[in-house]
Coordinates of C-alpha atoms and ligand atoms in Angstrom, one line a residue:
X1 CA 13.0 -27.7 13.2
X2 CA 11.5 -30.0 15.8
X3 CA 14.4 -29.6 18.2
X4 CA 14.4 -25.9 17.8
X5 CA 10.7 -25.7 18.8
X6 CA 11.3 -28.0 21.7
X7 CA 14.1 -25.8 22.8
X8 CA 11.9 -22.7 22.5
X9 CA 9.2 -24.4 24.6
X10 CA 11.7 -25.3 27.3
X11 CA 13.0 -21.7 27.5
X12 CA 9.4 -20.4 27.6
X13 CA 8.4 -22.7 30.5
X14 CA 11.4 -21.7 32.6
X15 CA 11.5 -18.1 31.9
X16 CA 9.3 -15.1 31.8
X17 CA 11.6 -13.2 29.5
X18 CA 9.7 -11.6 26.6
X19 CA 9.1 -13.9 23.7
X20 CA 10.9 -11.5 21.5
X21 CA 14.2 -12.2 23.2
X22 CA 13.9 -16.0 22.6
X23 CA 12.7 -15.8 19.1
X24 CA 15.3 -13.3 18.1
X25 CA 18.0 -15.8 18.7
X26 CA 16.5 -18.1 16.2
X27 CA 15.7 -15.6 13.5
X28 CA 18.0 -17.3 11.0
X29 CA 16.3 -20.6 11.5
X30 CA 12.8 -19.0 11.2
X31 CA 13.9 -17.5 7.8
X32 CA 15.3 -20.8 6.6
X33 CA 12.0 -22.5 7.6
X34 CA 10.1 -19.8 5.6
X35 CA 12.3 -20.2 2.5
X36 CA 11.8 -23.9 2.5
X37 CA 8.0 -23.5 2.8
X38 CA 7.9 -20.9 0.1
X39 CA 10.0 -23.1 -2.2
X40 CA 7.6 -25.9 -1.7
X41 CA 4.6 -23.7 -2.5
X42 CA 6.1 -22.2 -5.7
X43 CA 3.9 -24.0 -8.1
X44 CA 0.8 -23.1 -6.1
X45 CA 1.6 -19.4 -6.2
X46 CA 2.6 -19.6 -9.8
X47 CA -0.9 -20.9 -10.6
X48 CA -2.5 -17.9 -8.8
X49 CA -0.2 -15.3 -10.4
X50 CA -0.7 -16.7 -13.9
X51 CA -4.4 -16.8 -13.4
X52 CA -4.4 -13.1 -12.5
X53 CA -2.1 -12.4 -15.4
X54 CA -4.7 -14.1 -17.6
X55 CA -7.6 -12.1 -16.1
X56 CA -5.7 -8.8 -16.8
X57 CA -8.3 -6.7 -15.1
X58 CA -8.1 -2.9 -15.2
X59 CA -8.2 -0.6 -12.1
X60 CA -11.3 -0.9 -9.9
X61 CA -12.5 -3.7 -12.2
X62 CA -10.3 -6.4 -10.6
X63 CA -13.2 -8.4 -9.4
X64 CA -11.9 -11.9 -10.2
X65 CA -8.3 -11.1 -9.3
X66 CA -9.2 -9.6 -5.9
X67 CA -11.6 -12.4 -5.0
X68 CA -9.0 -15.0 -6.0
X69 CA -6.5 -13.5 -3.5
X70 CA -9.2 -13.1 -0.9
X71 CA -10.3 -16.7 -1.2
X72 CA -6.7 -17.8 -0.8
X73 CA -6.3 -15.8 2.4
X74 CA -9.6 -16.9 3.8
X75 CA -8.8 -20.5 3.2
X76 CA -5.6 -19.9 5.3
X77 CA -7.5 -18.5 8.3
X78 CA -7.3 -14.8 7.6
X79 CA -10.2 -12.6 8.5
X80 CA -11.0 -10.9 5.2
X81 CA -12.9 -7.6 5.1
X82 CA -13.9 -7.0 1.4
X83 CA -15.0 -3.7 -0.2
X84 CA -13.2 -1.4 2.2
X85 CA -12.9 2.4 1.6
X86 CA -15.9 2.4 -0.7
X87 CA -14.0 0.3 -3.3
X88 CA -15.6 -3.0 -4.2
X89 CA -12.2 -4.6 -5.1
X90 CA -10.3 -3.4 -2.1
X91 CA -9.8 -5.6 1.0
X92 CA -8.0 -6.0 4.2
X93 CA -7.1 -9.5 5.4
X94 CA -6.0 -9.9 9.0
X95 CA -4.3 -12.6 11.0
X96 CA -3.3 -12.6 14.6
X97 CA -3.8 -9.9 17.3
X98 CA -2.0 -7.2 19.1
X99 CA 1.2 -5.5 18.3
X100 CA 3.3 -5.2 16.3
X101 CA 1.0 -4.8 13.3
X102 CA 2.8 -5.4 10.0
X103 CA 1.0 -4.3 6.9
X104 CA 1.9 -5.8 3.5
X105 CA 0.6 -4.1 0.4
X106 CA -0.8 -6.2 -2.5
X107 CA -1.7 -4.9 -6.0
X108 CA -3.4 -6.6 -8.9
X109 CA -4.6 -4.2 -11.6
X110 CA -3.5 -4.4 -15.2
X111 CA -2.9 -1.8 -17.9
X112 CA -5.0 -0.9 -20.9
X113 CA -3.7 -1.6 -24.4
X114 CA -0.9 -4.0 -23.4
X115 CA -2.3 -7.3 -24.6
X116 CA 0.6 -9.7 -25.0
X117 CA 1.3 -13.4 -25.0
X118 CA 4.1 -15.0 -22.9
X119 CA 6.4 -15.1 -26.0
X120 CA 9.5 -13.1 -26.8
X121 CA 8.1 -11.2 -29.7
X122 CA 5.2 -8.6 -29.8
X123 CA 2.1 -10.7 -30.1
X124 CA -1.2 -9.6 -28.6
X125 CA -3.3 -12.2 -26.7
X126 CA -6.5 -13.1 -28.4
X127 CA -9.6 -11.4 -27.0
X128 CA -7.8 -9.3 -24.6
X129 CA -7.0 -5.6 -24.7
X130 CA -5.1 -5.3 -21.4
X131 CA -2.0 -6.7 -19.9
X132 CA 0.1 -6.9 -16.8
X133 CA 2.8 -4.5 -18.0
X134 CA 3.6 -3.5 -14.4
X135 CA 3.6 -7.0 -13.0
X136 CA 0.9 -6.4 -10.4
X137 CA -0.2 -10.0 -10.8
X138 CA 3.2 -11.0 -9.2
X139 CA 3.0 -8.1 -6.7
X140 CA -0.4 -9.2 -5.3
X141 CA 0.5 -12.9 -5.2
X142 CA 4.0 -12.5 -3.6
X143 CA 2.4 -10.3 -0.8
X144 CA -0.3 -12.8 -0.2
X145 CA 2.3 -15.7 -0.1
X146 CA 4.3 -13.8 2.4
X147 CA 1.3 -13.1 4.6
X148 CA 0.3 -16.8 4.6
X149 CA 3.9 -17.9 5.3
X150 CA 4.1 -15.5 8.2
X151 CA 0.9 -16.9 9.7
X152 CA 2.3 -20.4 9.5
X153 CA 5.5 -19.3 11.3
X154 CA 3.6 -17.4 13.9
X155 CA 1.5 -20.4 14.8
X156 CA 4.4 -22.9 14.7
X157 CA 6.7 -20.7 16.8
X158 CA 4.4 -18.8 19.1
X159 CA 5.2 -15.4 17.6
X160 CA 2.9 -12.6 18.7
X161 CA 1.6 -9.8 16.5
X162 CA -0.8 -9.1 13.6
X163 CA -0.3 -9.4 9.8
X164 CA -2.5 -7.3 7.6
X165 CA -2.6 -7.8 3.9
X166 CA -3.9 -4.8 2.1
X167 CA -5.6 -5.6 -1.2
X168 CA -5.0 -2.3 -3.0
X169 CA -6.8 -1.8 -6.3
X170 CA -6.2 0.6 -9.2
X171 CA -2.6 1.6 -8.5
X172 CA -2.2 2.6 -12.2
X173 CA -3.8 6.1 -12.1
X174 CA -6.6 5.2 -9.8
X175 CA -4.9 6.1 -6.5
X176 CA -6.6 3.2 -4.7
X177 CA -4.4 3.3 -1.6
X178 CA -5.1 7.0 -1.1
X179 CA -8.8 6.3 -0.3
X180 CA -7.7 3.4 2.0
X181 CA -5.3 5.8 3.8
X182 CA -8.0 8.5 3.9
X183 CA -10.4 6.0 5.5
X184 CA -8.0 5.3 8.3
X185 CA -7.3 1.7 7.4
X186 CA -3.6 2.2 8.1
X187 CA -4.1 3.9 11.5
X188 CA -3.1 0.9 13.6
X189 CA -0.3 -0.3 11.4
X190 CA 3.2 -0.1 12.8
X191 CA 5.2 -0.8 9.6
X192 CA 4.1 -1.2 5.9
X193 CA 6.1 -3.3 3.5
X194 CA 5.7 -3.4 -0.3
X195 CA 7.7 -4.4 -3.3
X196 CA 7.5 -3.9 -7.1
X197 CA 8.3 -6.0 -10.1
X198 CA 11.2 -4.7 -12.1
X199 CA 14.2 -5.7 -14.2
X200 CA 16.6 -5.6 -11.3
X201 CA 16.8 -6.5 -7.6
X202 CA 17.3 -3.6 -5.3
X203 CA 16.0 -2.2 -2.0
X204 CA 14.2 1.1 -2.5
X205 CA 16.5 4.0 -2.4
X206 CA 14.8 6.1 -4.9
X207 CA 11.7 8.1 -4.1
X208 CA 8.7 8.7 -6.4
X209 CA 7.2 11.8 -7.9
X210 CA 4.1 13.2 -6.3
X211 CA 1.3 13.3 -8.9
X212 CA -2.0 15.0 -9.4
X213 CA -4.2 14.1 -12.3
X214 CA -7.5 15.5 -13.7
X215 CA -9.8 15.3 -16.6
X216 CA -10.6 18.8 -18.0
X217 CA -13.9 18.9 -19.8
X218 CA -14.9 21.7 -22.2
X219 CA -18.5 22.4 -23.3
X220 CA -19.1 24.4 -26.6
X221 CA -21.8 24.7 -29.2
X222 CA -22.1 22.4 -32.1
X223 CA -22.8 23.7 -35.6
X224 CA -22.2 22.7 -39.2
X225 CA -18.4 23.2 -39.5
X226 CA -18.7 24.5 -43.1
X227 CA -22.2 25.9 -43.6
X228 CA -22.5 27.8 -40.3
X229 CA -19.2 27.7 -38.3
X230 CA -19.9 31.2 -36.9
X231 CA -22.8 29.6 -34.9
X232 CA -20.5 27.1 -33.3
X233 CA -18.0 27.2 -30.4
X234 CA -15.4 24.4 -30.5
X235 CA -14.7 22.5 -27.3
X236 CA -11.7 21.0 -29.1
X237 CA -10.3 24.5 -29.7
X238 CA -10.4 24.9 -26.0
X239 CA -8.5 21.7 -25.4
X240 CA -5.9 22.8 -28.0
X241 CA -5.6 26.3 -26.5
X242 CA -5.1 24.8 -23.0
X243 CA -2.5 22.4 -24.3
X244 CA -0.7 25.2 -26.1
X245 CA -0.5 27.3 -23.0
X246 CA 0.7 24.3 -20.9
X247 CA 3.4 23.6 -23.5
X248 CA 4.5 27.2 -23.3
X249 CA 4.6 26.9 -19.5
X250 CA 7.2 24.2 -19.8
X251 CA 9.9 26.8 -20.1
X252 CA 8.9 28.3 -16.8
X253 CA 8.6 25.4 -14.5
X254 CA 11.2 23.5 -12.4
X255 CA 13.1 21.1 -14.7
X256 CA 12.2 18.2 -12.5
X257 CA 8.5 18.6 -13.1
X258 CA 6.6 16.4 -15.6
X259 CA 3.3 17.4 -17.3
X260 CA 1.6 15.1 -19.8
X261 CA -1.8 14.8 -21.3
X262 CA -3.9 12.7 -23.7
X263 CA -7.0 14.0 -25.5
X264 CA -9.6 11.5 -24.4
X265 CA -12.4 13.1 -26.5
X266 CA -11.8 15.4 -29.4
X267 CA -15.2 15.4 -31.1
X268 CA -16.8 13.0 -33.4
X269 CA -16.5 14.2 -37.0
X270 CA -14.7 17.0 -38.8
X271 CA -17.9 18.5 -40.2
X272 CA -19.4 19.0 -36.8
X273 CA -18.0 21.7 -34.5
X274 CA -17.4 19.6 -31.3
X275 CA -19.6 20.7 -28.5
X276 CA -17.7 18.5 -26.0
X277 CA -14.0 17.7 -25.6
X278 CA -11.9 16.2 -22.8
X279 CA -8.2 16.2 -22.0
X280 CA -6.6 14.1 -19.2
X281 CA -3.6 15.6 -17.5
X282 CA -0.9 14.3 -15.1
X283 CA 1.3 16.8 -13.2
X284 CA 4.3 15.4 -11.3
X285 CA 7.2 16.7 -9.2
X286 CA 9.3 15.3 -6.4
X287 CA 7.6 17.7 -4.0
X288 CA 3.9 17.4 -3.5
X289 CA 3.5 21.1 -2.7
X290 CA 5.1 22.0 -6.1
X291 CA 2.7 19.7 -7.7
X292 CA -0.2 21.6 -6.2
X293 CA 1.3 24.9 -7.4
X294 CA 1.8 23.6 -11.0
X295 CA -1.7 22.1 -11.0
X296 CA -3.2 25.5 -10.1
X297 CA -1.4 27.1 -13.0
X298 CA -2.7 24.4 -15.4
X299 CA -6.2 25.1 -14.0
X300 CA -5.7 28.8 -14.9
X301 CA -4.7 27.8 -18.4
X302 CA -7.9 25.7 -18.7
X303 CA -10.0 28.7 -17.5
X304 CA -8.2 31.0 -20.0
X305 CA -8.8 28.5 -22.8
X306 CA -12.5 28.4 -22.1
X307 CA -12.7 32.2 -21.9
X308 CA -10.9 32.6 -25.2
X309 CA -12.9 30.1 -27.1
X310 CA -16.3 30.9 -25.8
X311 CA -16.7 27.6 -24.1
X312 CA -17.2 26.5 -20.5
X313 CA -14.9 24.2 -18.5
X314 CA -15.3 21.9 -15.6
X315 CA -12.6 19.5 -14.3
X316 CA -12.6 16.4 -12.2
X317 CA -9.6 15.4 -10.1
X318 CA -8.9 11.8 -11.0
X319 CA -5.9 10.9 -8.8
X320 CA -3.4 12.4 -6.5
X321 CA -0.5 10.7 -4.8
X322 CA 2.4 11.8 -2.5
X323 CA 6.0 11.3 -3.2
X324 CA 7.6 8.4 -1.3
X325 CA 8.9 9.0 2.2
X326 CA 11.9 6.6 2.4
X327 CA 12.9 5.0 5.7
X328 CA 16.6 4.2 5.8
X329 CA 16.3 1.9 8.9
X330 CA 13.8 -0.3 7.1
X331 CA 15.6 -0.1 3.7
X332 CA 18.8 -1.4 5.3
X333 CA 16.9 -4.4 6.8
X334 CA 15.2 -5.1 3.4
X335 CA 18.6 -4.8 1.7
X336 CA 20.2 -7.3 4.1
X337 CA 17.5 -9.8 3.4
X338 CA 17.6 -9.3 -0.3
X339 CA 21.4 -9.7 -0.4
X340 CA 21.1 -13.0 1.5
X341 CA 18.2 -14.4 -0.6
X342 CA 19.9 -13.5 -3.9
X343 CA 18.5 -12.8 -7.3
X344 CA 17.1 -14.9 -10.2
X345 CA 19.0 -17.5 -12.2
X346 CA 17.8 -18.3 -15.6
X347 CA 17.7 -21.8 -17.2
X348 CA 19.1 -22.1 -20.7
X349 CA 15.6 -21.8 -22.1
X350 CA 15.0 -18.6 -20.1
X351 CA 18.3 -17.2 -21.3
X352 CA 17.3 -17.7 -24.9
X353 CA 13.9 -16.1 -24.1
X354 CA 15.8 -13.2 -22.4
X355 CA 18.2 -12.7 -25.4
X356 CA 15.2 -12.4 -27.8
X357 CA 13.6 -9.9 -25.5
X358 CA 16.9 -7.9 -25.4
X359 CA 17.1 -7.9 -29.2
X360 CA 13.6 -6.4 -29.3
X361 CA 14.6 -3.3 -27.2
X362 CA 16.4 -1.3 -29.8
X363 CA 18.6 0.2 -27.0
X364 CA 21.6 -1.1 -25.1
X365 CA 20.6 -3.3 -22.1
X366 CA 22.4 -5.2 -19.4
X367 CA 23.2 -8.9 -19.8
X368 CA 20.5 -11.4 -18.8
X369 CA 22.8 -12.7 -16.1
X370 CA 22.3 -9.4 -14.2
X371 CA 19.0 -10.8 -13.0
X372 CA 21.1 -12.7 -10.5
X373 CA 22.7 -9.6 -8.9
X374 CA 21.4 -7.6 -6.0
X375 CA 22.1 -4.0 -6.7
X376 CA 23.4 -1.9 -3.9
X377 CA 21.3 0.8 -2.2
X378 CA 22.4 4.1 -3.6
X379 CA 23.6 6.6 -1.1
X380 CA 22.1 9.6 -2.8
X381 CA 18.3 9.8 -2.9
X382 CA 17.2 10.2 -6.5
X383 CA 13.6 10.6 -7.2
X384 CA 12.5 7.9 -9.6
X385 CA 10.5 9.2 -12.5
X386 CA 7.5 7.2 -11.6
X387 CA 4.7 7.8 -9.1
X388 CA 2.9 5.5 -6.8
X389 CA 0.1 5.6 -4.3
X390 CA 2.4 3.9 -1.8
X391 CA 3.6 7.5 -1.3
X392 CA 0.4 8.2 0.7
X393 CA 1.0 5.1 2.9
X394 CA 4.6 6.2 3.4
X395 CA 3.4 9.6 4.9
X396 CA 1.2 7.7 7.4
X397 CA 3.2 4.6 8.4
X398 CA 7.0 3.9 8.2
X399 CA 7.2 2.1 4.9
X400 CA 9.9 0.2 3.0
X401 CA 10.0 -1.5 -0.4
X402 CA 12.2 -3.1 -3.0
X403 CA 12.3 -4.3 -6.5
X404 CA 13.0 -7.8 -7.8
X405 CA 14.0 -8.9 -11.3
X406 CA 10.7 -10.3 -12.6
X407 CA 11.5 -9.0 -16.1
X408 CA 14.5 -9.5 -18.4
X409 CA 17.2 -6.9 -17.4
X410 CA 16.7 -3.7 -19.3
X411 CA 12.9 -4.1 -19.7
X412 CA 10.9 -1.0 -19.2
X413 CA 7.7 -1.2 -17.1
X414 CA 4.5 -0.7 -19.1
X415 CA 5.9 -2.5 -22.1
X416 CA 4.9 -5.7 -24.0
X417 CA 8.2 -7.2 -22.9
X418 CA 7.2 -6.7 -19.3
X419 CA 3.9 -8.5 -19.9
X420 CA 5.7 -11.3 -21.7
X421 CA 8.3 -12.0 -19.0
X422 CA 5.6 -11.7 -16.3
X423 CA 3.7 -14.6 -17.9
X424 CA 6.7 -17.0 -17.7
X425 CA 8.8 -18.6 -15.0
X426 CA 11.2 -15.5 -15.2
X427 CA 8.4 -13.5 -13.6
X428 CA 7.5 -16.3 -11.1
X429 CA 11.1 -16.6 -9.9
X430 CA 11.4 -12.9 -9.2
X431 CA 8.0 -13.1 -7.5
X432 CA 9.4 -15.8 -5.1
X433 CA 12.4 -13.7 -4.3
X434 CA 9.9 -11.0 -3.4
X435 CA 7.8 -13.3 -1.2
X436 CA 10.9 -14.4 0.6
X437 CA 12.2 -10.9 1.1
X438 CA 8.9 -9.7 2.5
X439 CA 8.6 -12.7 4.8
X440 CA 12.2 -12.3 6.1
X441 CA 11.8 -8.6 6.7
X442 CA 8.5 -9.1 8.5
X443 CA 10.3 -11.8 10.7
X444 CA 12.9 -9.2 11.6
X445 CA 10.2 -6.8 12.6
X446 CA 8.0 -9.3 14.5
X447 CA 11.0 -10.4 16.6
X448 CA 12.7 -7.1 17.2
X449 CA 10.7 -4.3 18.7
X450 CA 13.8 -2.0 18.8
X451 CA 13.9 -2.1 15.0
X452 CA 10.3 -0.9 14.8
X453 CA 11.0 1.8 17.4
X454 CA 14.0 3.0 15.4
X455 CA 12.0 3.1 12.1
X456 CA 9.2 5.0 13.8
X457 CA 11.6 7.6 15.2
X458 CA 13.2 8.1 11.8
X459 CA 9.7 8.4 10.2
X460 CA 8.6 11.1 12.7
X461 CA 11.8 13.1 12.1
X462 CA 11.5 12.8 8.4
X463 CA 7.8 13.8 8.3
X464 CA 8.5 16.8 10.6
X465 CA 5.5 19.1 10.8
X466 CA 3.9 18.0 7.6
X467 CA 0.2 17.3 8.1
X468 CA -1.0 14.7 5.7
X469 CA -3.7 15.8 3.3
X470 CA -4.8 13.7 0.2
X471 CA -3.9 15.6 -3.0
X472 CA -7.2 14.3 -4.5
X473 CA -9.2 16.1 -1.8
X474 CA -12.4 14.5 -0.6
X475 CA -13.6 13.1 -3.9
X476 CA -15.1 9.6 -3.8
X477 CA -13.1 6.8 -5.4
X478 CA -13.0 7.3 -9.2
X479 CA -14.4 3.8 -9.8
X480 CA -15.0 4.4 -13.5
X481 CA -11.8 6.2 -14.4
X482 CA -11.0 3.3 -16.9
X483 CA -14.4 3.6 -18.7
Ligands
ZN501 ZN1 3.2 -0.7 -10.9

């Protein structure tokens, strides 16, 4: 490395050629340097990730997880702005100055009801009701690790530019990034990178479903359910009528749409006519405009249900996210790096763990060895059945992402099996593949302005005339949506 730096210095002193040109020649050695550094730091980042796994904090309540990542970045010389976009657990950590500005997204919220120990059978962790079933403890840690490594490389090698780590809370239903986008935090970002824990390694070639969610609240009149039911008006009846209408609607909506609900309050006792009931809805479709149309029909069903049951209704938009605008230029770059870095190899002990997890699925699943493979980017764009608030970032900044195998192949996100793998070295190994891929891709971007220009051109063409508008409107962050 020393001779490389000396060589760089000599070139710089004799030439006025843009720094990009000189660094570009040595991209491979920059990446090798990064991978060595990250390998050496594995235990350090493992500690951070497992600490966040242990905290398992829900959306907008990630106080300890967020501050752990912020402290790490501060200690490494990042300028950290906490509490951005009116969200106490959101932050932006910046290193460097000037362009290009590379944004890396970090998540850290857990899921309710998925308490699980790091063992290959279903076994809730004592005293905990939540779990990292989506692996966001790995997501946040890998992104922070990449940011810190990039900072080191920039200093050592005189690379110009800015790295911004976006601490993004409440991805699971809270639409955290949407408020950050709405507040203009991504305005000066040239490229945004993200990744997601998964049961395979692959650059993003699938989109995501746009999603709009709301809590519909019905207000009725309570009465003795047996002695004077005629005096009551049941808010639960209204919820049931609304759900019935929505379920009938299913025949008359595009087949790629998804509508789901849970009754979050259905009354307190059978002998009291419920004067209050609440139902929480998600509406999804690959096209954000179709989501808005479907949501409007559901709203009509809610109004009709209130009219028919003699109750009143109010609803609160809880979240709203765009579909994912893919960028082939960036995806190709991510794919190149991922292919070179390679997947995850299990030790014999991890293989045994993986086999037990596979036995628990009750459905056919790939062999554990598949964690080693890097899947190819599919030519056809298929919309993945999930949703993400990265969608809103992707309509504002050229964005690329990828998955790594942090879970035993075949594992579904939001399962106890995902929580279990995420608490072991299986998860940590996948996390390090992600940290390396983020770092390598950012090196490509920092050293190749033509790549950024190409990605931006594609982004503008793909976006066309679409004017970004948050699906959740102008509501304030739903900080208590997990209460
Ligand atoms: Zn997730």
